[in-house]
Each structure stands twice: as structure tokens, then as C-alpha cells.
Coordinates of C-alpha atoms in Angstrom, one line a residue:
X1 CA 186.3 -111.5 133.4
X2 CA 185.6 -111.9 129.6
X3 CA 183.4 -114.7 129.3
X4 CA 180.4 -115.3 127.4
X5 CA 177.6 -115.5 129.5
X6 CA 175.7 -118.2 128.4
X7 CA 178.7 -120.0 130.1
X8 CA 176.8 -119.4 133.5
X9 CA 173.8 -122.2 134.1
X10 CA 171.4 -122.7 136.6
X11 CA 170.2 -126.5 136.8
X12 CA 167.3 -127.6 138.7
X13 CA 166.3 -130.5 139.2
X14 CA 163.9 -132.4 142.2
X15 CA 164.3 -135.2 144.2
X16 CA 161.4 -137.3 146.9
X17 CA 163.3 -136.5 150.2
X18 CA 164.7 -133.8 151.8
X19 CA 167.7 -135.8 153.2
X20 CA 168.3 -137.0 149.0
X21 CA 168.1 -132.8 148.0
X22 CA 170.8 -131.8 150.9
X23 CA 172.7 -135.3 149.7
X24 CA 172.6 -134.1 146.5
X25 CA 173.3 -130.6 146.6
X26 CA 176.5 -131.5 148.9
X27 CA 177.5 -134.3 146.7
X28 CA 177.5 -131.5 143.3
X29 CA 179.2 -129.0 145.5
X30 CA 181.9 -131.2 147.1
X31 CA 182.9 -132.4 143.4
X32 CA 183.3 -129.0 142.6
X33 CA 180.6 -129.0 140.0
X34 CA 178.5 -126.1 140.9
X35 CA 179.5 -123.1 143.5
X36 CA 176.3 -123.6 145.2
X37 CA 173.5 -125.8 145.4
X38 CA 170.0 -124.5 146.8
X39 CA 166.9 -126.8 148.1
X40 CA 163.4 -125.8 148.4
X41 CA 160.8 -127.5 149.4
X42 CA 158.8 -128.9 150.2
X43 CA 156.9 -128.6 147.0
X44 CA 153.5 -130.1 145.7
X45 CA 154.2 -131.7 142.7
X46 CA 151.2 -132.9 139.8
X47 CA 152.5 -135.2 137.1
X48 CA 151.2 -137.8 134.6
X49 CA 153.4 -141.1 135.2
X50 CA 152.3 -144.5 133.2
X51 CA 148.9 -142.8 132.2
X52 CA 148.0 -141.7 135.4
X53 CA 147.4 -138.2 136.8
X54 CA 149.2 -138.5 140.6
X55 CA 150.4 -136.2 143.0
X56 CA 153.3 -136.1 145.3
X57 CA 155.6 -134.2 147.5
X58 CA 159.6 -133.1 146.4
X59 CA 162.3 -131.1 147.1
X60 CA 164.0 -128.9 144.4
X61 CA 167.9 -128.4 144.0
X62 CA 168.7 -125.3 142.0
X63 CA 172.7 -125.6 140.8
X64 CA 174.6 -122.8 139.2
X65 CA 177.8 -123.8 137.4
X66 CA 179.7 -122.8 134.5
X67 CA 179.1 -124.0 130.8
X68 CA 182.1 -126.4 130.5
X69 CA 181.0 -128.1 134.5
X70 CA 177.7 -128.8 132.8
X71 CA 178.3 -132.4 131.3
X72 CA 180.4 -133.9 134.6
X73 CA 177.4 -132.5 137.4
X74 CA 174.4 -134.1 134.7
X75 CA 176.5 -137.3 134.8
X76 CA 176.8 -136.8 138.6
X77 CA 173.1 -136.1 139.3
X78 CA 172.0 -138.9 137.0
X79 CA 174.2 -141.4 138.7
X80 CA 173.3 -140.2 142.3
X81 CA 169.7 -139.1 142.0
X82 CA 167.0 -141.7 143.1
X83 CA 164.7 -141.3 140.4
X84 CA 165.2 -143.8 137.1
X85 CA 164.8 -140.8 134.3
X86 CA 165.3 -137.6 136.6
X87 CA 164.7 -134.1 135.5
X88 CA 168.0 -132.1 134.8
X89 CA 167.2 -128.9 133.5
X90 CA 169.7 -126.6 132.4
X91 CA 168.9 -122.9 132.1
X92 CA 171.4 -120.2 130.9
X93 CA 172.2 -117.3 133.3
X94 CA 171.8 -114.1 131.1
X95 CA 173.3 -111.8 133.1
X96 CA 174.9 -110.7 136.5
X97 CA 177.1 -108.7 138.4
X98 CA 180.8 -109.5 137.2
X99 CA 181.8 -110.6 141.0
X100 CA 179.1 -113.2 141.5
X101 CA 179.7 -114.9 138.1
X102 CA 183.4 -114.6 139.2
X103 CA 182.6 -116.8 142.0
X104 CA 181.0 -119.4 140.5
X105 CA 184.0 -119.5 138.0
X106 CA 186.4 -119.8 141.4
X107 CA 184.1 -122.0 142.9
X108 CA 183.8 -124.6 140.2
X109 CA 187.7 -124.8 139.7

């Protein structure tokens, strides 16, 4: 396969439930918008919010997709996610073995 590989992206993102991360993840996935989604968690998260310091408790969902998937699973998370200004983060993959990135090509199409 001859792509460039900055068109392979992890996204991450976290969400306040586990139920909303699996939701989530299966939601991405079932639109074909990533080949996998991952949750984590529970994590301990510390964040400033209306000039506060608080803490709280999430669940991460790490994404990998293809470059041109990108803008339809940010639009997707930000409609579904339960949070008013979620994070989406978007990191390039840099490398990997030909097959996996392959997959996630298939997977996403």
C-alpha cells in the first residue's frame, strides 16, 4: 500500500461514563469511521473548569482511522459525546507495519 502515513490517526478523546465510552466507541466503529475504538479507564482526571481547580473520574476512547475518515468521526463524536466542548484530539500515526495500516484502510471503507 502506498500511502502517506500521516494518513493514519489516532483520536482520543474521554467521556464521564463507561456505558457513554463503549456507546461511543461502537457508535464510530459501526459508522465505519475508525477500524477500532479502545476504552480505558477508569481514569483520574484534574482540570480547571470556570476558574476552578476540580477533579473527576472518565473513560478514554482511543480511535485509529485514516486521514480522509477524520472530519465525518469529529462531526460524529461531537454530535454524540455528552460533554458541551469535548476533547477530540487527533494524533498522526508515524509508522507501522504495512498489514495493520492496511486494516484500518479496510476497516474504514
Amino acid at each position: 500500500m502506498d500511502e502517506d502515513l500521516h494518513s493514519y490517526v489516532l483520536v482520543m478523546t474521554t467521556v464521564d461514563t463507561k456505558d457513554g465510552a463503549h456507546k461511543l466507541s461502537r457508535s464510530v466503529v459501526d459508522a465505519r469511521l475508525a477500524a477500532s475504538g479502545q476504552v480505558a479507564g477508569p481514569i483520574e482526571t484534574t482540570y480547571r473548569h470556570l476558574g476552578e481547580v476540580a477533579q473527576g473520574t472518565e473513560w478514554q476512547v482511543l480511535f485509529r482511522t485514516t486521514g480522509d475518515r477524520l472530519p465525518e468521526l469529529e462531526a460524529l463524536v461531537s454530535a454524540e459525546h455528552p460533554y458541551d466542548s469535548p476533547e477530540i484530539i487527533s494524533l498522526p500515526i508515524l509508522s507501522g507495519p504495512p498489514a495493520y495500516l492496511e486494516w484500518i484502510t479496510r476497516a474504514t471503507r
